[in-house]
mmCIF file with all atom_site columns, C-alpha atoms in Angstrom:
data_model
loop_
_atom_site.group_PDB
_atom_site.id
_atom_site.type_symbol
_atom_site.label_atom_id
_atom_site.label_alt_id
_atom_site.label_comp_id
_atom_site.label_asym_id
_atom_site.label_entity_id
_atom_site.label_seq_id
_atom_site.pdbx_PDB_ins_code
_atom_site.Cartn_x
_atom_site.Cartn_y
_atom_site.Cartn_z
_atom_site.occupancy
_atom_site.B_iso_or_equiv
_atom_site.pdbx_formal_charge
_atom_site.auth_seq_id
_atom_site.auth_comp_id
_atom_site.auth_asym_id
_atom_site.auth_atom_id
_atom_site.pdbx_PDB_model_num
ATOM 1   C CA . MET A 1 1   ? 6.455   16.634  -24.542 1.00 71.00 ? 1   MET A CA 1
ATOM 2   C CA . LEU A 1 2   ? 5.628   13.686  -22.275 1.00 79.00 ? 2   LEU A CA 1
ATOM 3   C CA . LYS A 1 3   ? 6.241   10.217  -23.617 1.00 79.00 ? 3   LYS A CA 1
ATOM 4   C CA . PRO A 1 4   ? 2.999   8.284   -24.240 1.00 83.00 ? 4   PRO A CA 1
ATOM 5   C CA . ILE A 1 5   ? 2.610   5.017   -22.349 1.00 87.00 ? 5   ILE A CA 1
ATOM 6   C CA . PRO A 1 6   ? 2.359   2.344   -25.083 1.00 89.00 ? 6   PRO A CA 1
ATOM 7   C CA . TYR A 1 7   ? 0.294   -0.067  -22.981 1.00 93.00 ? 7   TYR A CA 1
ATOM 8   C CA . LYS A 1 8   ? -3.251  -0.629  -21.857 1.00 96.00 ? 8   LYS A CA 1
ATOM 9   C CA . ILE A 1 9   ? -2.798  -0.161  -18.112 1.00 97.00 ? 9   ILE A CA 1
ATOM 10  C CA . ILE A 1 10  ? -4.643  -2.461  -15.716 1.00 97.00 ? 10  ILE A CA 1
ATOM 11  C CA . LEU A 1 11  ? -4.738  -1.717  -11.998 1.00 98.00 ? 11  LEU A CA 1
ATOM 12  C CA . ALA A 1 12  ? -5.179  -4.977  -10.113 1.00 97.00 ? 12  ALA A CA 1
ATOM 13  C CA . SER A 1 13  ? -6.587  -3.489  -6.922  1.00 95.00 ? 13  SER A CA 1
ATOM 14  C CA . ASN A 1 14  ? -9.969  -2.909  -5.294  1.00 90.00 ? 14  ASN A CA 1
ATOM 15  C CA . SER A 1 15  ? -8.561  -0.043  -3.232  1.00 92.00 ? 15  SER A CA 1
ATOM 16  C CA . PRO A 1 16  ? -10.352 3.254   -3.911  1.00 93.00 ? 16  PRO A CA 1
ATOM 17  C CA . ARG A 1 17  ? -7.240  5.069   -2.685  1.00 93.00 ? 17  ARG A CA 1
ATOM 18  C CA . ARG A 1 18  ? -5.016  3.325   -5.246  1.00 96.00 ? 18  ARG A CA 1
ATOM 19  C CA . ARG A 1 19  ? -7.511  4.131   -7.993  1.00 96.00 ? 19  ARG A CA 1
ATOM 20  C CA . GLU A 1 20  ? -7.549  7.791   -6.934  1.00 96.00 ? 20  GLU A CA 1
ATOM 21  C CA . LEU A 1 21  ? -3.755  8.011   -6.782  1.00 97.00 ? 21  LEU A CA 1
ATOM 22  C CA . LEU A 1 22  ? -3.172  6.344   -10.153 1.00 97.00 ? 22  LEU A CA 1
ATOM 23  C CA . ALA A 1 23  ? -5.814  8.595   -11.736 1.00 97.00 ? 23  ALA A CA 1
ATOM 24  C CA . GLY A 1 24  ? -3.859  11.548  -10.365 1.00 96.00 ? 24  GLY A CA 1
ATOM 25  C CA . LEU A 1 25  ? -1.043  10.705  -12.788 1.00 95.00 ? 25  LEU A CA 1
ATOM 26  C CA . GLY A 1 26  ? -3.387  11.508  -15.679 1.00 93.00 ? 26  GLY A CA 1
ATOM 27  C CA . LEU A 1 27  ? -3.207  7.963   -17.040 1.00 92.00 ? 27  LEU A CA 1
ATOM 28  C CA . ASP A 1 28  ? -6.038  5.982   -18.595 1.00 94.00 ? 28  ASP A CA 1
ATOM 29  C CA . PHE A 1 29  ? -6.448  2.624   -16.903 1.00 96.00 ? 29  PHE A CA 1
ATOM 30  C CA . GLU A 1 30  ? -8.933  -0.118  -16.136 1.00 97.00 ? 30  GLU A CA 1
ATOM 31  C CA . VAL A 1 31  ? -9.444  -1.947  -12.855 1.00 97.00 ? 31  VAL A CA 1
ATOM 32  C CA . HIS A 1 32  ? -9.417  -5.729  -13.002 1.00 96.00 ? 32  HIS A CA 1
ATOM 33  C CA . VAL A 1 33  ? -9.199  -7.807  -9.836  1.00 94.00 ? 33  VAL A CA 1
ATOM 34  C CA . ILE A 1 34  ? -8.875  -11.577 -9.584  1.00 93.00 ? 34  ILE A CA 1
ATOM 35  C CA . LYS A 1 35  ? -10.398 -12.650 -6.290  1.00 90.00 ? 35  LYS A CA 1
ATOM 36  C CA . GLY A 1 36  ? -8.977  -15.231 -3.931  1.00 89.00 ? 36  GLY A CA 1
ATOM 37  C CA . ILE A 1 37  ? -5.253  -14.595 -4.460  1.00 89.00 ? 37  ILE A CA 1
ATOM 38  C CA . SER A 1 38  ? -3.367  -15.636 -1.337  1.00 86.00 ? 38  SER A CA 1
ATOM 39  C CA . GLU A 1 39  ? -1.493  -12.943 0.561   1.00 86.00 ? 39  GLU A CA 1
ATOM 40  C CA . ALA A 1 40  ? 0.507   -15.490 2.552   1.00 88.00 ? 40  ALA A CA 1
ATOM 41  C CA . TYR A 1 41  ? 4.290   -15.288 2.609   1.00 91.00 ? 41  TYR A CA 1
ATOM 42  C CA . PRO A 1 42  ? 7.166   -17.400 3.972   1.00 92.00 ? 42  PRO A CA 1
ATOM 43  C CA . ASN A 1 43  ? 7.739   -16.892 7.707   1.00 89.00 ? 43  ASN A CA 1
ATOM 44  C CA . ASP A 1 44  ? 11.488  -16.410 7.207   1.00 91.00 ? 44  ASP A CA 1
ATOM 45  C CA . LEU A 1 45  ? 11.095  -13.664 4.605   1.00 93.00 ? 45  LEU A CA 1
ATOM 46  C CA . PRO A 1 46  ? 12.701  -10.340 5.683   1.00 93.00 ? 46  PRO A CA 1
ATOM 47  C CA . VAL A 1 47  ? 9.963   -7.797  6.423   1.00 92.00 ? 47  VAL A CA 1
ATOM 48  C CA . GLU A 1 48  ? 11.258  -5.413  3.736   1.00 93.00 ? 48  GLU A CA 1
ATOM 49  C CA . GLU A 1 49  ? 10.621  -8.099  1.086   1.00 95.00 ? 49  GLU A CA 1
ATOM 50  C CA . ILE A 1 50  ? 7.086   -9.127  2.125   1.00 95.00 ? 50  ILE A CA 1
ATOM 51  C CA . PRO A 1 51  ? 5.119   -6.523  0.098   1.00 96.00 ? 51  PRO A CA 1
ATOM 52  C CA . GLN A 1 52  ? 7.123   -7.217  -3.068  1.00 96.00 ? 52  GLN A CA 1
ATOM 53  C CA . PHE A 1 53  ? 6.620   -10.964 -2.618  1.00 97.00 ? 53  PHE A CA 1
ATOM 54  C CA . ILE A 1 54  ? 2.840   -10.516 -2.328  1.00 96.00 ? 54  ILE A CA 1
ATOM 55  C CA . ALA A 1 55  ? 2.762   -8.073  -5.268  1.00 97.00 ? 55  ALA A CA 1
ATOM 56  C CA . ARG A 1 56  ? 4.591   -10.702 -7.381  1.00 96.00 ? 56  ARG A CA 1
ATOM 57  C CA . GLU A 1 57  ? 2.133   -13.387 -6.307  1.00 95.00 ? 57  GLU A CA 1
ATOM 58  C CA . LYS A 1 58  ? -0.759  -11.154 -7.340  1.00 96.00 ? 58  LYS A CA 1
ATOM 59  C CA . ALA A 1 59  ? 0.914   -10.469 -10.699 1.00 96.00 ? 59  ALA A CA 1
ATOM 60  C CA . SER A 1 60  ? 1.443   -14.178 -11.392 1.00 95.00 ? 60  SER A CA 1
ATOM 61  C CA . ALA A 1 61  ? -2.347  -14.718 -11.367 1.00 95.00 ? 61  ALA A CA 1
ATOM 62  C CA . TYR A 1 62  ? -2.790  -12.548 -14.479 1.00 95.00 ? 62  TYR A CA 1
ATOM 63  C CA . GLU A 1 63  ? -2.377  -13.631 -18.071 1.00 94.00 ? 63  GLU A CA 1
ATOM 64  C CA . VAL A 1 64  ? -0.926  -10.436 -19.502 1.00 95.00 ? 64  VAL A CA 1
ATOM 65  C CA . LYS A 1 65  ? -1.563  -9.765  -23.186 1.00 95.00 ? 65  LYS A CA 1
ATOM 66  C CA . PRO A 1 66  ? 1.159   -8.233  -25.409 1.00 94.00 ? 66  PRO A CA 1
ATOM 67  C CA . ASN A 1 67  ? -0.305  -4.714  -25.251 1.00 93.00 ? 67  ASN A CA 1
ATOM 68  C CA . GLU A 1 68  ? -1.093  -4.732  -21.506 1.00 96.00 ? 68  GLU A CA 1
ATOM 69  C CA . LEU A 1 69  ? 0.687   -3.576  -18.372 1.00 97.00 ? 69  LEU A CA 1
ATOM 70  C CA . VAL A 1 70  ? -0.642  -4.826  -15.027 1.00 98.00 ? 70  VAL A CA 1
ATOM 71  C CA . ILE A 1 71  ? 0.077   -2.948  -11.795 1.00 98.00 ? 71  ILE A CA 1
ATOM 72  C CA . THR A 1 72  ? -0.079  -4.987  -8.592  1.00 98.00 ? 72  THR A CA 1
ATOM 73  C CA . ALA A 1 73  ? 0.801   -3.708  -5.133  1.00 97.00 ? 73  ALA A CA 1
ATOM 74  C CA . ASP A 1 74  ? 0.754   -4.603  -1.468  1.00 95.00 ? 74  ASP A CA 1
ATOM 75  C CA . THR A 1 75  ? 1.320   -2.452  1.622   1.00 95.00 ? 75  THR A CA 1
ATOM 76  C CA . VAL A 1 76  ? 2.347   -3.442  5.140   1.00 94.00 ? 76  VAL A CA 1
ATOM 77  C CA . VAL A 1 77  ? 3.030   -1.488  8.311   1.00 96.00 ? 77  VAL A CA 1
ATOM 78  C CA . VAL A 1 78  ? 6.104   -2.535  10.294  1.00 96.00 ? 78  VAL A CA 1
ATOM 79  C CA . VAL A 1 79  ? 6.532   -1.704  13.980  1.00 96.00 ? 79  VAL A CA 1
ATOM 80  C CA . ASP A 1 80  ? 9.877   -2.377  15.631  1.00 88.00 ? 80  ASP A CA 1
ATOM 81  C CA . ASP A 1 81  ? 9.372   -3.870  19.084  1.00 77.00 ? 81  ASP A CA 1
ATOM 82  C CA . ALA A 1 82  ? 12.293  -4.213  21.510  1.00 65.00 ? 82  ALA A CA 1
ATOM 83  C CA . SER A 1 83  ? 11.021  -7.537  22.866  1.00 70.00 ? 83  SER A CA 1
ATOM 84  C CA . CYS A 1 84  ? 10.090  -9.329  19.627  1.00 71.00 ? 84  CYS A CA 1
ATOM 85  C CA . GLY A 1 85  ? 11.781  -7.491  16.746  1.00 79.00 ? 85  GLY A CA 1
ATOM 86  C CA . SER A 1 86  ? 9.873   -6.274  13.709  1.00 88.00 ? 86  SER A CA 1
ATOM 87  C CA . VAL A 1 87  ? 6.114   -6.868  13.788  1.00 91.00 ? 87  VAL A CA 1
ATOM 88  C CA . VAL A 1 88  ? 4.177   -6.780  10.502  1.00 93.00 ? 88  VAL A CA 1
ATOM 89  C CA . LEU A 1 89  ? 0.695   -5.262  10.641  1.00 93.00 ? 89  LEU A CA 1
ATOM 90  C CA . GLY A 1 90  ? -1.615  -6.104  7.762   1.00 89.00 ? 90  GLY A CA 1
ATOM 91  C CA . LYS A 1 91  ? -5.348  -5.364  7.608   1.00 92.00 ? 91  LYS A CA 1
ATOM 92  C CA . PRO A 1 92  ? -7.266  -5.853  10.872  1.00 96.00 ? 92  PRO A CA 1
ATOM 93  C CA . HIS A 1 93  ? -9.991  -8.500  10.900  1.00 95.00 ? 93  HIS A CA 1
ATOM 94  C CA . ASP A 1 94  ? -12.117 -6.900  13.606  1.00 97.00 ? 94  ASP A CA 1
ATOM 95  C CA . THR A 1 95  ? -12.405 -4.031  16.076  1.00 97.00 ? 95  THR A CA 1
ATOM 96  C CA . ASN A 1 96  ? -10.167 -5.650  18.692  1.00 97.00 ? 96  ASN A CA 1
ATOM 97  C CA . GLU A 1 97  ? -7.385  -6.241  16.180  1.00 97.00 ? 97  GLU A CA 1
ATOM 98  C CA . ALA A 1 98  ? -7.697  -2.664  14.869  1.00 98.00 ? 98  ALA A CA 1
ATOM 99  C CA . ARG A 1 99  ? -7.501  -1.345  18.430  1.00 98.00 ? 99  ARG A CA 1
ATOM 100 C CA . HIS A 1 100 ? -4.396  -3.475  19.105  1.00 97.00 ? 100 HIS A CA 1
ATOM 101 C CA . MET A 1 101 ? -2.689  -2.179  15.939  1.00 97.00 ? 101 MET A CA 1
ATOM 102 C CA . LEU A 1 102 ? -3.410  1.463   16.725  1.00 98.00 ? 102 LEU A CA 1
ATOM 103 C CA . HIS A 1 103 ? -2.032  1.007   20.237  1.00 97.00 ? 103 HIS A CA 1
ATOM 104 C CA . ALA A 1 104 ? 1.085   -0.574  18.669  1.00 95.00 ? 104 ALA A CA 1
ATOM 105 C CA . ILE A 1 105 ? 1.818   2.510   16.518  1.00 97.00 ? 105 ILE A CA 1
ATOM 106 C CA . SER A 1 106 ? 0.705   5.076   19.127  1.00 97.00 ? 106 SER A CA 1
ATOM 107 C CA . GLY A 1 107 ? 3.587   7.256   20.333  1.00 97.00 ? 107 GLY A CA 1
ATOM 108 C CA . LYS A 1 108 ? 6.082   5.595   17.973  1.00 96.00 ? 108 LYS A CA 1
ATOM 109 C CA . THR A 1 109 ? 7.645   5.779   14.541  1.00 96.00 ? 109 THR A CA 1
ATOM 110 C CA . HIS A 1 110 ? 6.765   2.917   12.205  1.00 97.00 ? 110 HIS A CA 1
ATOM 111 C CA . ARG A 1 111 ? 7.554   2.015   8.608   1.00 97.00 ? 111 ARG A CA 1
ATOM 112 C CA . VAL A 1 112 ? 5.041   1.759   5.787   1.00 97.00 ? 112 VAL A CA 1
ATOM 113 C CA . ILE A 1 113 ? 6.376   -0.446  2.987   1.00 97.00 ? 113 ILE A CA 1
ATOM 114 C CA . THR A 1 114 ? 4.644   -0.814  -0.370  1.00 97.00 ? 114 THR A CA 1
ATOM 115 C CA . GLY A 1 115 ? 5.795   -3.384  -2.898  1.00 97.00 ? 115 GLY A CA 1
ATOM 116 C CA . VAL A 1 116 ? 4.845   -2.824  -6.543  1.00 98.00 ? 116 VAL A CA 1
ATOM 117 C CA . CYS A 1 117 ? 5.069   -5.000  -9.658  1.00 97.00 ? 117 CYS A CA 1
ATOM 118 C CA . LEU A 1 118 ? 4.709   -3.578  -13.160 1.00 97.00 ? 118 LEU A CA 1
ATOM 119 C CA . THR A 1 119 ? 4.146   -6.582  -15.418 1.00 97.00 ? 119 THR A CA 1
ATOM 120 C CA . THR A 1 120 ? 3.988   -6.709  -19.202 1.00 95.00 ? 120 THR A CA 1
ATOM 121 C CA . HIS A 1 121 ? 3.829   -9.699  -21.537 1.00 94.00 ? 121 HIS A CA 1
ATOM 122 C CA . ASN A 1 122 ? 7.626   -10.078 -21.564 1.00 92.00 ? 122 ASN A CA 1
ATOM 123 C CA . ASP A 1 123 ? 8.958   -7.929  -18.710 1.00 92.00 ? 123 ASP A CA 1
ATOM 124 C CA . GLN A 1 124 ? 8.468   -7.267  -15.014 1.00 94.00 ? 124 GLN A CA 1
ATOM 125 C CA . ARG A 1 125 ? 9.763   -4.427  -12.869 1.00 95.00 ? 125 ARG A CA 1
ATOM 126 C CA . GLN A 1 126 ? 9.390   -4.644  -9.107  1.00 96.00 ? 126 GLN A CA 1
ATOM 127 C CA . PHE A 1 127 ? 10.371  -2.343  -6.304  1.00 97.00 ? 127 PHE A CA 1
ATOM 128 C CA . GLY A 1 128 ? 9.610   -1.407  -2.735  1.00 97.00 ? 128 GLY A CA 1
ATOM 129 C CA . VAL A 1 129 ? 9.175   2.053   -1.233  1.00 98.00 ? 129 VAL A CA 1
ATOM 130 C CA . THR A 1 130 ? 9.475   2.773   2.504   1.00 97.00 ? 130 THR A CA 1
ATOM 131 C CA . THR A 1 131 ? 8.103   5.754   4.426   1.00 98.00 ? 131 THR A CA 1
ATOM 132 C CA . GLU A 1 132 ? 8.565   6.430   8.140   1.00 98.00 ? 132 GLU A CA 1
ATOM 133 C CA . VAL A 1 133 ? 5.528   7.788   9.988   1.00 98.00 ? 133 VAL A CA 1
ATOM 134 C CA . THR A 1 134 ? 5.520   9.109   13.566  1.00 98.00 ? 134 THR A CA 1
ATOM 135 C CA . PHE A 1 135 ? 2.372   9.225   15.701  1.00 98.00 ? 135 PHE A CA 1
ATOM 136 C CA . ARG A 1 136 ? 1.939   11.073  18.951  1.00 98.00 ? 136 ARG A CA 1
ATOM 137 C CA . LYS A 1 137 ? 0.489   9.083   21.844  1.00 98.00 ? 137 LYS A CA 1
ATOM 138 C CA . LEU A 1 138 ? -3.176  8.433   21.062  1.00 98.00 ? 138 LEU A CA 1
ATOM 139 C CA . THR A 1 139 ? -5.815  8.217   23.796  1.00 98.00 ? 139 THR A CA 1
ATOM 140 C CA . ASP A 1 140 ? -8.163  5.249   24.110  1.00 98.00 ? 140 ASP A CA 1
ATOM 141 C CA . ASP A 1 141 ? -11.094 7.538   23.304  1.00 98.00 ? 141 ASP A CA 1
ATOM 142 C CA . GLU A 1 142 ? -9.402  8.760   20.098  1.00 98.00 ? 142 GLU A CA 1
ATOM 143 C CA . ILE A 1 143 ? -8.682  5.203   18.984  1.00 98.00 ? 143 ILE A CA 1
ATOM 144 C CA . ASP A 1 144 ? -12.241 4.051   19.707  1.00 98.00 ? 144 ASP A CA 1
ATOM 145 C CA . TYR A 1 145 ? -13.729 7.118   17.973  1.00 98.00 ? 145 TYR A CA 1
ATOM 146 C CA . TYR A 1 146 ? -11.648 6.514   14.862  1.00 98.00 ? 146 TYR A CA 1
ATOM 147 C CA . ILE A 1 147 ? -12.489 2.806   14.635  1.00 98.00 ? 147 ILE A CA 1
ATOM 148 C CA . SER A 1 148 ? -16.217 3.293   15.160  1.00 98.00 ? 148 SER A CA 1
ATOM 149 C CA . ASN A 1 149 ? -16.515 6.223   12.721  1.00 98.00 ? 149 ASN A CA 1
ATOM 150 C CA . TYR A 1 150 ? -14.035 5.238   9.994   1.00 97.00 ? 150 TYR A CA 1
ATOM 151 C CA . ARG A 1 151 ? -13.972 1.406   10.258  1.00 95.00 ? 151 ARG A CA 1
ATOM 152 C CA . PRO A 1 152 ? -10.407 1.022   8.924   1.00 96.00 ? 152 PRO A CA 1
ATOM 153 C CA . PHE A 1 153 ? -10.598 -2.722  8.288   1.00 95.00 ? 153 PHE A CA 1
ATOM 154 C CA . ASP A 1 154 ? -9.350  -2.450  4.700   1.00 92.00 ? 154 ASP A CA 1
ATOM 155 C CA . LYS A 1 155 ? -6.165  -0.583  5.658   1.00 94.00 ? 155 LYS A CA 1
ATOM 156 C CA . ALA A 1 156 ? -2.752  -1.923  6.630   1.00 93.00 ? 156 ALA A CA 1
ATOM 157 C CA . GLY A 1 157 ? -1.997  -0.965  10.225  1.00 96.00 ? 157 GLY A CA 1
ATOM 158 C CA . ALA A 1 158 ? -5.675  -0.057  10.751  1.00 97.00 ? 158 ALA A CA 1
ATOM 159 C CA . TYR A 1 159 ? -5.352  3.556   9.681   1.00 97.00 ? 159 TYR A CA 1
ATOM 160 C CA . GLY A 1 160 ? -5.562  5.901   6.702   1.00 96.00 ? 160 GLY A CA 1
ATOM 161 C CA . ILE A 1 161 ? -3.173  8.832   6.945   1.00 97.00 ? 161 ILE A CA 1
ATOM 162 C CA . GLN A 1 162 ? -5.589  10.914  4.854   1.00 96.00 ? 162 GLN A CA 1
ATOM 163 C CA . GLU A 1 163 ? -8.373  10.408  7.425   1.00 97.00 ? 163 GLU A CA 1
ATOM 164 C CA . TRP A 1 164 ? -9.149  11.929  10.831  1.00 98.00 ? 164 TRP A CA 1
ATOM 165 C CA . ILE A 1 165 ? -6.553  9.822   12.661  1.00 98.00 ? 165 ILE A CA 1
ATOM 166 C CA . GLY A 1 166 ? -3.830  11.206  10.392  1.00 98.00 ? 166 GLY A CA 1
ATOM 167 C CA . TYR A 1 167 ? -4.982  14.768  10.975  1.00 98.00 ? 167 TYR A CA 1
ATOM 168 C CA . ILE A 1 168 ? -4.868  14.496  14.753  1.00 98.00 ? 168 ILE A CA 1
ATOM 169 C CA . GLY A 1 169 ? -2.137  11.908  15.243  1.00 98.00 ? 169 GLY A CA 1
ATOM 170 C CA . VAL A 1 170 ? 0.700   12.170  12.727  1.00 98.00 ? 170 VAL A CA 1
ATOM 171 C CA . THR A 1 171 ? 3.545   14.390  13.945  1.00 98.00 ? 171 THR A CA 1
ATOM 172 C CA . GLY A 1 172 ? 6.153   13.513  11.328  1.00 98.00 ? 172 GLY A CA 1
ATOM 173 C CA . ILE A 1 173 ? 6.686   11.762  8.011   1.00 98.00 ? 173 ILE A CA 1
ATOM 174 C CA . ASN A 1 174 ? 9.926   10.852  6.255   1.00 98.00 ? 174 ASN A CA 1
ATOM 175 C CA . GLY A 1 175 ? 9.356   9.784   2.665   1.00 98.00 ? 175 GLY A CA 1
ATOM 176 C CA . SER A 1 176 ? 6.384   9.602   0.307   1.00 97.00 ? 176 SER A CA 1
ATOM 177 C CA . TYR A 1 177 ? 2.999   10.567  1.739   1.00 97.00 ? 177 TYR A CA 1
ATOM 178 C CA . PHE A 1 178 ? 1.274   8.827   -1.181  1.00 97.00 ? 178 PHE A CA 1
ATOM 179 C CA . ASN A 1 179 ? 3.143   5.624   -0.354  1.00 97.00 ? 179 ASN A CA 1
ATOM 180 C CA . VAL A 1 180 ? 1.456   5.674   3.054   1.00 97.00 ? 180 VAL A CA 1
ATOM 181 C CA . MET A 1 181 ? -1.902  6.011   1.275   1.00 95.00 ? 181 MET A CA 1
ATOM 182 C CA . GLY A 1 182 ? -1.021  2.816   -0.598  1.00 92.00 ? 182 GLY A CA 1
ATOM 183 C CA . LEU A 1 183 ? 0.674   3.641   -3.901  1.00 97.00 ? 183 LEU A CA 1
ATOM 184 C CA . PRO A 1 184 ? 4.082   5.316   -4.435  1.00 98.00 ? 184 PRO A CA 1
ATOM 185 C CA . VAL A 1 185 ? 2.951   7.149   -7.562  1.00 97.00 ? 185 VAL A CA 1
ATOM 186 C CA . GLN A 1 186 ? 6.150   9.166   -8.027  1.00 97.00 ? 186 GLN A CA 1
ATOM 187 C CA . ARG A 1 187 ? 8.186   5.954   -8.324  1.00 97.00 ? 187 ARG A CA 1
ATOM 188 C CA . ILE A 1 188 ? 5.545   4.327   -10.547 1.00 97.00 ? 188 ILE A CA 1
ATOM 189 C CA . TRP A 1 189 ? 5.683   7.308   -12.925 1.00 96.00 ? 189 TRP A CA 1
ATOM 190 C CA . GLN A 1 190 ? 9.476   7.091   -13.002 1.00 94.00 ? 190 GLN A CA 1
ATOM 191 C CA . GLU A 1 191 ? 9.413   3.350   -13.766 1.00 94.00 ? 191 GLU A CA 1
ATOM 192 C CA . LEU A 1 192 ? 6.753   3.752   -16.464 1.00 93.00 ? 192 LEU A CA 1
ATOM 193 C CA . GLN A 1 193 ? 8.902   6.366   -18.189 1.00 90.00 ? 193 GLN A CA 1
ATOM 194 C CA . LEU A 1 194 ? 11.846  3.953   -18.155 1.00 89.00 ? 194 LEU A CA 1
ATOM 195 C CA . MET A 1 195 ? 9.660   1.236   -19.682 1.00 85.00 ? 195 MET A CA 1
ATOM 196 C CA . CYS A 1 196 ? 8.837   3.595   -22.552 1.00 79.00 ? 196 CYS A CA 1
ATOM 197 C CA . ASP A 1 197 ? 12.481  4.175   -23.525 1.00 72.00 ? 197 ASP A CA 1
#
């Protein structure tokens, strides 16, 4: 018999993909988002730590009641460039930025890193999950078609793996597919079970 989760779970995210993924675990939860939380981070922070830092910042904005558990998360795409090291791709602000990001991941392997915080009244668990994704070389027409039809401005790296661009472009994945969608649900389930012990 599965252990019941002894908390009222709150997902602190507007992302429809995160809502869908968390619902897939069969958990009851509410969505509550505090607007205006900064997603800035120190310039000298190692790229692997950026999503966890932002997830912690999001968590610190919530006043968590004794019976509540708040889930905060942040996802970044990291492209390793020979000339300038690791480049972090967040959400594109416009079409030109989305086009630039898709060209940056085209024909390469990049890392998708999601940082998660599980916060209760007197405890906090945090972790990061990394997945490697390989894209074949995309044509300019494919990139423009995807941007104009799917408008990926709410997605880190300007793409959703579960959308058309993932169908036609992704040639390999090493790690959690759901992490690339924005929420490493397998690891979240594992951590929730540990919190119930």
